[in-house]
PDB file of C-alpha atoms in Angstrom:
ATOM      1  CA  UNK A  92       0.399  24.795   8.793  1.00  0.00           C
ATOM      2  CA  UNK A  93       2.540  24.043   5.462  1.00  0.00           C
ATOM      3  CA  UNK A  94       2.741  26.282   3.345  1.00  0.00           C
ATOM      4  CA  UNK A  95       2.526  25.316  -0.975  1.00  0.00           C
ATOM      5  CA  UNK A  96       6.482  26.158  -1.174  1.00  0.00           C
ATOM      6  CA  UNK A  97       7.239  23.883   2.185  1.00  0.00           C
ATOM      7  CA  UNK A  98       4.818  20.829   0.891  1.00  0.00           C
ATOM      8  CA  UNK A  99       6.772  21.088  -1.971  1.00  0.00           C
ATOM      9  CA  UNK A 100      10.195  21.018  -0.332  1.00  0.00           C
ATOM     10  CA  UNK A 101       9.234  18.276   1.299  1.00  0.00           C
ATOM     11  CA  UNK A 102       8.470  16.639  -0.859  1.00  0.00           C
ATOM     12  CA  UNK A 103      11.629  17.398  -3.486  1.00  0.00           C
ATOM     13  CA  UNK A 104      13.738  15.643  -0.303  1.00  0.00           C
ATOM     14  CA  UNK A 105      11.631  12.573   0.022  1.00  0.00           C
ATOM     15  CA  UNK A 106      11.647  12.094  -3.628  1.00  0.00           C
ATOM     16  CA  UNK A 107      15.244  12.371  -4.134  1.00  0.00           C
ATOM     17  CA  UNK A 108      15.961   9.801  -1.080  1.00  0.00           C
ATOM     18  CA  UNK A 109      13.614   7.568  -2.900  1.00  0.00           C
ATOM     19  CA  UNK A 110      15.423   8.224  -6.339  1.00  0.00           C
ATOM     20  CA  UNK A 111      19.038   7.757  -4.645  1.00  0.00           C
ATOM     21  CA  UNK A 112      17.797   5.240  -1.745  1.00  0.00           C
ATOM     22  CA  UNK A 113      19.216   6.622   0.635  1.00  0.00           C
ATOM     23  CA  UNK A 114      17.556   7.615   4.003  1.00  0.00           C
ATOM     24  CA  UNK A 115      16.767  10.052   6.781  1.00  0.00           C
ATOM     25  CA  UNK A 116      15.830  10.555  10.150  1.00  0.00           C
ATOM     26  CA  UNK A 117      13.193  13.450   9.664  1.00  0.00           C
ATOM     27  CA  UNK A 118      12.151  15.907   7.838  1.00  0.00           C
ATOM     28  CA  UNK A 119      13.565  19.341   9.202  1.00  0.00           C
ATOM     29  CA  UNK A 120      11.189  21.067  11.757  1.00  0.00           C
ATOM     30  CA  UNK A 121       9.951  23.612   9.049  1.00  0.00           C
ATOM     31  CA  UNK A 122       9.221  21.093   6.322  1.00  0.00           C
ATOM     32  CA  UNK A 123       7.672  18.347   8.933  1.00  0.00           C
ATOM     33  CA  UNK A 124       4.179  17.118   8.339  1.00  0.00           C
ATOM     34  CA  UNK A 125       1.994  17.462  11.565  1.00  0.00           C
ATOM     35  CA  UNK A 126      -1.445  16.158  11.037  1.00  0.00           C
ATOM     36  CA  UNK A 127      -2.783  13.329   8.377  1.00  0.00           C
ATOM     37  CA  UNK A 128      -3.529  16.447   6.131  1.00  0.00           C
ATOM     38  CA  UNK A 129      -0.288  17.961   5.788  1.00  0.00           C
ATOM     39  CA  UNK A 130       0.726  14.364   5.444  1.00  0.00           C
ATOM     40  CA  UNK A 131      -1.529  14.065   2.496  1.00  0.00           C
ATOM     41  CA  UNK A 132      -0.926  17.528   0.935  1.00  0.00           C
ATOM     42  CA  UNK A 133       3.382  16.251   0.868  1.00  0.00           C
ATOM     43  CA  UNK A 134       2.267  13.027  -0.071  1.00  0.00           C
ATOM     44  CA  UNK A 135       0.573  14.471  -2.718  1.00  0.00           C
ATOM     45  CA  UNK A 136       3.598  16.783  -4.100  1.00  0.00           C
ATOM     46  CA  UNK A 137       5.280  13.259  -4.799  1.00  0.00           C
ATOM     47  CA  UNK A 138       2.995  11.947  -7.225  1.00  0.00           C
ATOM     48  CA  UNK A 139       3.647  15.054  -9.549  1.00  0.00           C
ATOM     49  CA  UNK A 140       7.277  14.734  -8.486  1.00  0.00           C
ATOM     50  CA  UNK A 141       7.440  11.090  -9.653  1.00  0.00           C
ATOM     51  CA  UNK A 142       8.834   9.783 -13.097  1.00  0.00           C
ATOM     52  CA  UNK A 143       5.693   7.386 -13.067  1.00  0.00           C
ATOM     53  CA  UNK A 144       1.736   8.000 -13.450  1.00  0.00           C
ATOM     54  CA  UNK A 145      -0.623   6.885 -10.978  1.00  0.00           C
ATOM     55  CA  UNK A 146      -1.210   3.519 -10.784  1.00  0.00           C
ATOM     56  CA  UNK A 147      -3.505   2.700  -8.633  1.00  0.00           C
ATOM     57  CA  UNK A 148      -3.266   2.938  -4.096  1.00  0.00           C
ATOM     58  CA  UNK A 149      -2.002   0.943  -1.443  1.00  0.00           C
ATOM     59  CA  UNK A 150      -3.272   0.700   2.151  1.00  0.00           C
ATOM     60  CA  UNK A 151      -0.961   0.363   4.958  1.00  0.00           C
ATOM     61  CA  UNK A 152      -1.172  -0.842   8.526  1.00  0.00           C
ATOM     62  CA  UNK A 153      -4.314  -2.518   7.856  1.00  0.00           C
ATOM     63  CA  UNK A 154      -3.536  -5.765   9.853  1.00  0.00           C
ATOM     64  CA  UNK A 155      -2.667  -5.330  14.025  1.00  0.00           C
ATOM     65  CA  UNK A 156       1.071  -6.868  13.031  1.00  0.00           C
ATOM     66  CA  UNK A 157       1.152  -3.740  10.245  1.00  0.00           C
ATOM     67  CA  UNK A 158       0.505  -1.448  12.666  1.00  0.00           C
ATOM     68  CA  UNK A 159       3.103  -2.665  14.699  1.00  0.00           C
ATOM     69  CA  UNK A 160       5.769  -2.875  12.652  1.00  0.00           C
ATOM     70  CA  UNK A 161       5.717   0.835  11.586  1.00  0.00           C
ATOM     71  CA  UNK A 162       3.904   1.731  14.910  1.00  0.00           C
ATOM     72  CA  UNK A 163       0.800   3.566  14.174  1.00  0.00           C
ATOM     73  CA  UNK A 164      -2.663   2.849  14.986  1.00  0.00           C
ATOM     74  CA  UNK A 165      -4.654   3.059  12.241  1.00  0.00           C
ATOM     75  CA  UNK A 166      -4.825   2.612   8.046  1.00  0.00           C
ATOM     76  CA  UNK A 167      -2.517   4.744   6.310  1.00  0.00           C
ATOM     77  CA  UNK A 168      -3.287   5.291   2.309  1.00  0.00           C
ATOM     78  CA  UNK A 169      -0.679   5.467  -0.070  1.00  0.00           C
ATOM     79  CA  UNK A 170      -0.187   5.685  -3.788  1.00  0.00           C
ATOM     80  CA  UNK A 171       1.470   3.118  -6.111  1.00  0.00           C
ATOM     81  CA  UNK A 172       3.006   4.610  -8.867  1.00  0.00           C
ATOM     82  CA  UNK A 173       3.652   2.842 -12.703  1.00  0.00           C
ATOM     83  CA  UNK A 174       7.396   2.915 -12.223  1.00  0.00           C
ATOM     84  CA  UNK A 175       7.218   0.867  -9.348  1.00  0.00           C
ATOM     85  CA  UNK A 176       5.127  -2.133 -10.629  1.00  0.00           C
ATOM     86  CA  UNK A 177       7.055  -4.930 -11.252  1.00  0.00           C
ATOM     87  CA  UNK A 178       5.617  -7.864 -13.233  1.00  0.00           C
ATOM     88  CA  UNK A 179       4.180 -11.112 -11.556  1.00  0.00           C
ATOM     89  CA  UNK A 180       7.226 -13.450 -11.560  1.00  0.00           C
ATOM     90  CA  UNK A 181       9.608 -10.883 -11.923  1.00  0.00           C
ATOM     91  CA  UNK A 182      12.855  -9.923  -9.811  1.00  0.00           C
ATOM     92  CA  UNK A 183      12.604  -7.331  -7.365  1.00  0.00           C
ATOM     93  CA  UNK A 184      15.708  -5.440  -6.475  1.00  0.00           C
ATOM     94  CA  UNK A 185      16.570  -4.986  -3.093  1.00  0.00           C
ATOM     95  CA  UNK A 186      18.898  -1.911  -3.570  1.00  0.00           C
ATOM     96  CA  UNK A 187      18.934   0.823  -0.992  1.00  0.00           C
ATOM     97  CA  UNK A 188      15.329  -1.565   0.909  1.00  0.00           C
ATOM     98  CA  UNK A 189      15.973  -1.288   4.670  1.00  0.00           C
ATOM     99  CA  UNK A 190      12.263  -2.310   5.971  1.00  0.00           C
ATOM    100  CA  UNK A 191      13.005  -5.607   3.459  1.00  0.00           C
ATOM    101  CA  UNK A 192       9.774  -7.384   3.776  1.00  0.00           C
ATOM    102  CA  UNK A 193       7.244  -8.961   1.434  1.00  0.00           C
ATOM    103  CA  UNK A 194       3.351  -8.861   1.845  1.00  0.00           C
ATOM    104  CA  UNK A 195       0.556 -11.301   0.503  1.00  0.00           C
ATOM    105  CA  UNK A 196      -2.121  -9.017  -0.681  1.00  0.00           C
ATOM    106  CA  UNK A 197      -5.833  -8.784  -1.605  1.00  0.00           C
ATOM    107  CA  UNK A 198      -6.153  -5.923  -4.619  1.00  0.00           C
ATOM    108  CA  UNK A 199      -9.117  -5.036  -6.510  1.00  0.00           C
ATOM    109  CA  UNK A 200      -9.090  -3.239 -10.215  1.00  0.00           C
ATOM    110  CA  UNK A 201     -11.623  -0.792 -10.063  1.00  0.00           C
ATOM    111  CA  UNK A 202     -14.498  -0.501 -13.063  1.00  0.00           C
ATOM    112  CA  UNK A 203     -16.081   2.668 -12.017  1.00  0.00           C
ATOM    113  CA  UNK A 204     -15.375   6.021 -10.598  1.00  0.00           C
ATOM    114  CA  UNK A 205     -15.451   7.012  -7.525  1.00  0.00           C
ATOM    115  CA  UNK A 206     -15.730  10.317  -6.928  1.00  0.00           C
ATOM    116  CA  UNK A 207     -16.207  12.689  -3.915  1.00  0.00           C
ATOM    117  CA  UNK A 208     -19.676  12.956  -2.225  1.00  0.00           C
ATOM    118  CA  UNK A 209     -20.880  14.145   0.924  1.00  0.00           C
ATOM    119  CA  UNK A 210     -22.082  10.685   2.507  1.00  0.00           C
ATOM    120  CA  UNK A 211     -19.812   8.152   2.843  1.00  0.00           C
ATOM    121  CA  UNK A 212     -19.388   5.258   0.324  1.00  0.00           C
ATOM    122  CA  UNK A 213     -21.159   1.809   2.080  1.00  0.00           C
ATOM    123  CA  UNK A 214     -18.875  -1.731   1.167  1.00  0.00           C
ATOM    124  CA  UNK A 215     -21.306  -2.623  -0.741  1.00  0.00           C
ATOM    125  CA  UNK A 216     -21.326   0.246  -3.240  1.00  0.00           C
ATOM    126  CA  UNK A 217     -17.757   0.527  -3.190  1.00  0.00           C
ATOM    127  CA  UNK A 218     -17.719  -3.747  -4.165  1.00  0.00           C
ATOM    128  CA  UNK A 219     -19.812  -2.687  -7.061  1.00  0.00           C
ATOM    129  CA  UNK A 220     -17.527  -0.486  -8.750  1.00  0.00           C
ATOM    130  CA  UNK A 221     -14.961  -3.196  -8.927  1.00  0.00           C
ATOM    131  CA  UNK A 222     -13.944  -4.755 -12.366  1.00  0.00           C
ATOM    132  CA  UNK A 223     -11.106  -7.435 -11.279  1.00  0.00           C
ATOM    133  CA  UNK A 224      -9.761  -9.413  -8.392  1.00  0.00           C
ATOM    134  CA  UNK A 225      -6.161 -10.032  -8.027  1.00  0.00           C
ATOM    135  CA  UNK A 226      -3.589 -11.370  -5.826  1.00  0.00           C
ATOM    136  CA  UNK A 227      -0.485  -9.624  -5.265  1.00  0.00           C
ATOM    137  CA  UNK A 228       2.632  -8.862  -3.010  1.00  0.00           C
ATOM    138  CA  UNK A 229       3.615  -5.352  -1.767  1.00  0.00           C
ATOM    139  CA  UNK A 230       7.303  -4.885  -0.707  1.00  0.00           C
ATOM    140  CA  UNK A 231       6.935  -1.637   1.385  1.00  0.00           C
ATOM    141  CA  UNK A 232       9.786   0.459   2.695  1.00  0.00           C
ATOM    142  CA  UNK A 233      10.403   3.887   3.934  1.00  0.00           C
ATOM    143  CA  UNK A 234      12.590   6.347   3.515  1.00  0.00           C
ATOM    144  CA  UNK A 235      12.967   7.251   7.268  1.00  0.00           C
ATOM    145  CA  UNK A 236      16.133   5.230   8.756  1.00  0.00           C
ATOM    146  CA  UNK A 237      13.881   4.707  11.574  1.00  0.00           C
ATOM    147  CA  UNK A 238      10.233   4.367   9.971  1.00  0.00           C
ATOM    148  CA  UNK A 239       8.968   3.195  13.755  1.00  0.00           C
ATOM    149  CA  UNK A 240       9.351   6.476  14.630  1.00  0.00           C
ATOM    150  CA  UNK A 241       8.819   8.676  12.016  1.00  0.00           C
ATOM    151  CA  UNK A 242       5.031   8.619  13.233  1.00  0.00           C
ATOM    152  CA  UNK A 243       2.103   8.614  11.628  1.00  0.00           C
ATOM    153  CA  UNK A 244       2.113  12.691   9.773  1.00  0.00           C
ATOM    154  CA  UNK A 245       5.598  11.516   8.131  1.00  0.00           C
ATOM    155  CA  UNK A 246       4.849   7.975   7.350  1.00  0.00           C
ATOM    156  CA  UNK A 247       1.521   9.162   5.273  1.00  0.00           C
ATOM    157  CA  UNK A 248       3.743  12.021   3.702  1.00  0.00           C
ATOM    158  CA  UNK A 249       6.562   9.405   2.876  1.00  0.00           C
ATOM    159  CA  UNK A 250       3.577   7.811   0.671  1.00  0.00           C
ATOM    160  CA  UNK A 251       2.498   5.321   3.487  1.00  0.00           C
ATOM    161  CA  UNK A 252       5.988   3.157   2.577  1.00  0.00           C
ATOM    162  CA  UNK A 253       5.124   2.444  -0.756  1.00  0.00           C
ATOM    163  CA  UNK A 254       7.838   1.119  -2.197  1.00  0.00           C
ATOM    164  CA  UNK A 255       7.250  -1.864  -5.023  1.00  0.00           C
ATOM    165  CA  UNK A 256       4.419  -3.604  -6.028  1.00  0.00           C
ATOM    166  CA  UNK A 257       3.830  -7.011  -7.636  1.00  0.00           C
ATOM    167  CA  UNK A 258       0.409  -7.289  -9.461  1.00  0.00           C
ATOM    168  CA  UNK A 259      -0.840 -10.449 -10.236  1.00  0.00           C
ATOM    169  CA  UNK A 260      -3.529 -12.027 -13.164  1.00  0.00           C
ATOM    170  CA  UNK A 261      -7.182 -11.382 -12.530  1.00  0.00           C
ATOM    171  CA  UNK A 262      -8.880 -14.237 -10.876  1.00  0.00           C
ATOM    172  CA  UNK A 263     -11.274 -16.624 -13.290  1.00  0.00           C
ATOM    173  CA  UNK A 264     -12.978 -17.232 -10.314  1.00  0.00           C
ATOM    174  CA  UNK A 265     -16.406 -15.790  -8.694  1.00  0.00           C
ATOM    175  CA  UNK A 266     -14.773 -14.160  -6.063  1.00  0.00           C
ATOM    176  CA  UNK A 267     -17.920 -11.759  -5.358  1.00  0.00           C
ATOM    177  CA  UNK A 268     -19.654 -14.730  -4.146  1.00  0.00           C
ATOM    178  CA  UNK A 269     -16.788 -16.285  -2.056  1.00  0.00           C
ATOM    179  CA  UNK A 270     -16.084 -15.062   2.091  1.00  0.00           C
ATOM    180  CA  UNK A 271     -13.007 -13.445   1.671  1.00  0.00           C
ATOM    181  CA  UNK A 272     -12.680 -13.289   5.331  1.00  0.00           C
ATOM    182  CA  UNK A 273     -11.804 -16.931   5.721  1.00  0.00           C
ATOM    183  CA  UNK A 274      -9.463 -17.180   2.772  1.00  0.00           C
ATOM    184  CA  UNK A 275      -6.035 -18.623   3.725  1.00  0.00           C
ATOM    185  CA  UNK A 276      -3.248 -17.513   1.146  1.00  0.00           C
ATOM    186  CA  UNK A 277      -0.192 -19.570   1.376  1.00  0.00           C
ATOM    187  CA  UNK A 278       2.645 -17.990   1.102  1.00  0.00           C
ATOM    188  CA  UNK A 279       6.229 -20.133   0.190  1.00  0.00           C
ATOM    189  CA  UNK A 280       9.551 -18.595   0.778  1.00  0.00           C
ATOM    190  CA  UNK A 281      12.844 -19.965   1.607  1.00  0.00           C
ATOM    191  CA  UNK A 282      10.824 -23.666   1.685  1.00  0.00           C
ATOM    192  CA  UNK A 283       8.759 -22.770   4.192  1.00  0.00           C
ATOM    193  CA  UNK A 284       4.827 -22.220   4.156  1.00  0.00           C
ATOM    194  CA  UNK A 285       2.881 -19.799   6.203  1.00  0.00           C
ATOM    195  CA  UNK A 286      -0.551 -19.104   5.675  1.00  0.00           C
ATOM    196  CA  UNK A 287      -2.157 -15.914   5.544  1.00  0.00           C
ATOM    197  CA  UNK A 288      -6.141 -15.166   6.280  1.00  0.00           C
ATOM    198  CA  UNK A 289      -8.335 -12.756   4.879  1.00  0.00           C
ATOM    199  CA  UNK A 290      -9.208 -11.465   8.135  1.00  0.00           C
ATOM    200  CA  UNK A 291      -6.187 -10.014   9.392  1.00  0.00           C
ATOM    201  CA  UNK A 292      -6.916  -7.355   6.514  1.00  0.00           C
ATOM    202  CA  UNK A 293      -8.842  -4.781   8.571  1.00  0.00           C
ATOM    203  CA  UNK A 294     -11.469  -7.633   9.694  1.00  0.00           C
ATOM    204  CA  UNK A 295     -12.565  -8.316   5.848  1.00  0.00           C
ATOM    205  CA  UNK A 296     -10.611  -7.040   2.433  1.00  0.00           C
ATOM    206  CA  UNK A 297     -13.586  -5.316   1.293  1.00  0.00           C
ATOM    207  CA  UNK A 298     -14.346  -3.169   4.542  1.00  0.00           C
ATOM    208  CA  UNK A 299     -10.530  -2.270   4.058  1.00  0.00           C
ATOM    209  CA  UNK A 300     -11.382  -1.490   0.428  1.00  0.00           C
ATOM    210  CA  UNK A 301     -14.290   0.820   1.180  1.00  0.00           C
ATOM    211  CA  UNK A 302     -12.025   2.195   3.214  1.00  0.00           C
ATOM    212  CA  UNK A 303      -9.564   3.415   1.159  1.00  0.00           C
ATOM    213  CA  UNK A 304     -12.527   4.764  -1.477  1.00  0.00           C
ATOM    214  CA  UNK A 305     -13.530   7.057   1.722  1.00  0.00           C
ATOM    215  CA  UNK A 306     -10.236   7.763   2.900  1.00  0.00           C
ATOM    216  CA  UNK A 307      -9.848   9.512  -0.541  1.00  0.00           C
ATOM    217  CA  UNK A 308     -13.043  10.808  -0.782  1.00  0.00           C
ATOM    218  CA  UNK A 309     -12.309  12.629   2.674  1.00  0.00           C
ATOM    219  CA  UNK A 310      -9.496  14.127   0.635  1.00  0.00           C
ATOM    220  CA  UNK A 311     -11.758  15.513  -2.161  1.00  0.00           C
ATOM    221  CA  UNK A 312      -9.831  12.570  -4.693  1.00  0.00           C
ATOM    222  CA  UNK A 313     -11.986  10.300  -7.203  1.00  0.00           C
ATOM    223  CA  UNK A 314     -10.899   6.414  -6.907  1.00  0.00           C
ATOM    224  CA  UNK A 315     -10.508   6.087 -11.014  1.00  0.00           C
ATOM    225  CA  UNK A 316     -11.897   3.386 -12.693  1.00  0.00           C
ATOM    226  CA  UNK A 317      -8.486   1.034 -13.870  1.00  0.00           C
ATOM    227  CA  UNK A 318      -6.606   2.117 -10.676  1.00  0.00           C
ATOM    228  CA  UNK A 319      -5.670  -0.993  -8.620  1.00  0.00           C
ATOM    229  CA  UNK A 320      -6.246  -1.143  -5.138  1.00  0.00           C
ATOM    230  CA  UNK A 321      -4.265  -3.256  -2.987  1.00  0.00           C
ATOM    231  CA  UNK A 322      -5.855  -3.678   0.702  1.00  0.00           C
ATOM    232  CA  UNK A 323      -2.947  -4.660   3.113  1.00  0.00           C
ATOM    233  CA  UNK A 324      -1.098  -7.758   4.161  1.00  0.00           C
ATOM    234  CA  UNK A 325      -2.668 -10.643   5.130  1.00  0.00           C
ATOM    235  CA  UNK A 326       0.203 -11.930   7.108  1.00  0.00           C
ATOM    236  CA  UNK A 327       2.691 -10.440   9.068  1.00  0.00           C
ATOM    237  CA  UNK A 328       5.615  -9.229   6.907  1.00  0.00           C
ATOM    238  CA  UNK A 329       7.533 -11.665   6.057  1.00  0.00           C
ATOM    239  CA  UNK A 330      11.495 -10.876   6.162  1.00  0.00           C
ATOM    240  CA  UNK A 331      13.237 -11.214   2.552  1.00  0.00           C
ATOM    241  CA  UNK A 332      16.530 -11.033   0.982  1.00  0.00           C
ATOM    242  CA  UNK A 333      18.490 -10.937  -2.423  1.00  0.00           C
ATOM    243  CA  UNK A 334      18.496 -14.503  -3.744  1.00  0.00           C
ATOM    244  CA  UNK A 335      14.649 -14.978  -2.226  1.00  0.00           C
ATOM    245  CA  UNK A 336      11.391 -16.029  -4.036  1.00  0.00           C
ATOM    246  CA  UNK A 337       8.265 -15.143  -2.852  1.00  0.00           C
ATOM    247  CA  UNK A 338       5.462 -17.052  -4.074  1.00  0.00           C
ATOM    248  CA  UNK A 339       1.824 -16.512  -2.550  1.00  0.00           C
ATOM    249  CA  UNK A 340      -1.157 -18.936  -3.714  1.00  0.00           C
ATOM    250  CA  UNK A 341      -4.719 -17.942  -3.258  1.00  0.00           C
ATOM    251  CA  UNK A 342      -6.145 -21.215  -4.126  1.00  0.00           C
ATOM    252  CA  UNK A 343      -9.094 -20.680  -6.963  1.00  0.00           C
ATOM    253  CA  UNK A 344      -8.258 -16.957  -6.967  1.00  0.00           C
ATOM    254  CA  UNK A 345      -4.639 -17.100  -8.556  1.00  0.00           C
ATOM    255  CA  UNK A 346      -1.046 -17.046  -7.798  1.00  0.00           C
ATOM    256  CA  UNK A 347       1.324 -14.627  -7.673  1.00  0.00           C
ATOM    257  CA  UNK A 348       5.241 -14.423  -6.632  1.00  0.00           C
ATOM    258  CA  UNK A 349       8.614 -12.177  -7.423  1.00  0.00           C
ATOM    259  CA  UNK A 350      11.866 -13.235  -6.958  1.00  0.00           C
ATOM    260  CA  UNK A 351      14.652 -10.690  -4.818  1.00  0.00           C
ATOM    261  CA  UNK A 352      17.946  -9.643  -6.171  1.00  0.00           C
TER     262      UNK A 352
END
């Protein structure tokens, strides 16, 4: 088991690769993460490591092609810190970004708290302590040179490959009442369309969203009312470069996009 003095080295070394974006191969032996826990517990460290506040979470691998392309085999939870928001139509730099993909994303603003409880938190519960629905676009990396092998204890402790996030407007739209399963975001970049689907994000948004509320209340954390959560991509990555512009439209439920640089 870490210790509190290795979490925290481990955490001082991911941080600082983030900061200088540069990249690793693995943790060394005594500060490597073995379980989801210790994962967590470095994971953790970062946020009160980090120049930002806590903006909201992030929820990787939640689509088969996710879980692929960083090879794990389930939802991984991450959190997205203030400092790495970048505004809807704003440029994204692509500085030190070796994963350099872009993600069309389902995120929810929550209204109400969340804290821990003994019985897990149903979709439906979870659904009602939502405030807003917004698009967005994450642009994950990770700080491992080769993240497809880092496995799953360091991915989690590298913050899940959080890297920036792209938050769009909240829908005008009655998006309680629509299937989000069957939604089909388009996504444009480089003049070509592809076209996401709501079910590709853990079989239904919200099922991935009441997953991340008990994912954190298996760690003892309270999902905050005004924390954004954004539920995984509803397309395979999509592979992006400096001069790009990603633009994903949800139809009736907004637009978002960022441009790379």
């Amino acid at each position: 088991m870490l210790d509190r003095d290795q979490i925290a080295a481990a955490a001082r070394v991911l941080v600082q690769h983030w900061r200088d974006g540069t990249k690793l191969d693995a943790l060394e032996p005594r500060l490597r993460p073995q379980s989801r826990a210790e994962g967590y517990a470095v994971q953790a460290a970062l946020e009160t490591s980090s120049p930002g506040t806590l903006f909201g979470w992030k929820i990787a691998a939640t689509s088969v092609s996710g879980q692929k392309h960083i090879n794990v085999t389930g939802p991984l939870a991450g959190r997205i810190m203030s400092d790495t928001v970048i505004a809807d139509g704003g440029t994204a730099s692509m500085k030190g970004n070796q994963m350099r993909v872009g993600e069309p994303e389902f995120a929810f603003r929550m209204g109400l708290d969340l804290p821990p409880r003994a019985t897990p938190y149903t979709v439906e519960e979870v659904l009602a302590a939502v405030d807003t629905f917004h698009p967005a676009i994450e642009i994950p990396d990770s700080r491992f040179a080769d993240f497809a092998r880092a496995g799953e204890a360091q991915l989690i402790a590298d913050n899940a490959c959080a890297h920036l996030f792209v938050l769009g407007g909240a829908t005008t739209a009655n998006w309680r009442a629509m299937d989000l399963v069957e939604e089909r975001p388009q996504i444009t970049l480089r003049g070509e369309r592809h076209v996401g689907h709501g079910k590709n994000v853990l079989g239904d948004p919200r099922a991935a969203l009441a997953w991340l509320a008990n994912e954190l209340r298996d760690l003892g954390l309270t999902l905050r009312a005004g924390q954004v959560v954004t539920t995984g991509t509803c397309h395979p990555p999509l592979p992006i470069q400096a001069g790009d512009h990603f633009a994903a439209d949800f139809g009736v439920l907004g637009k978002v996009s960022v441009g790379f640089a």
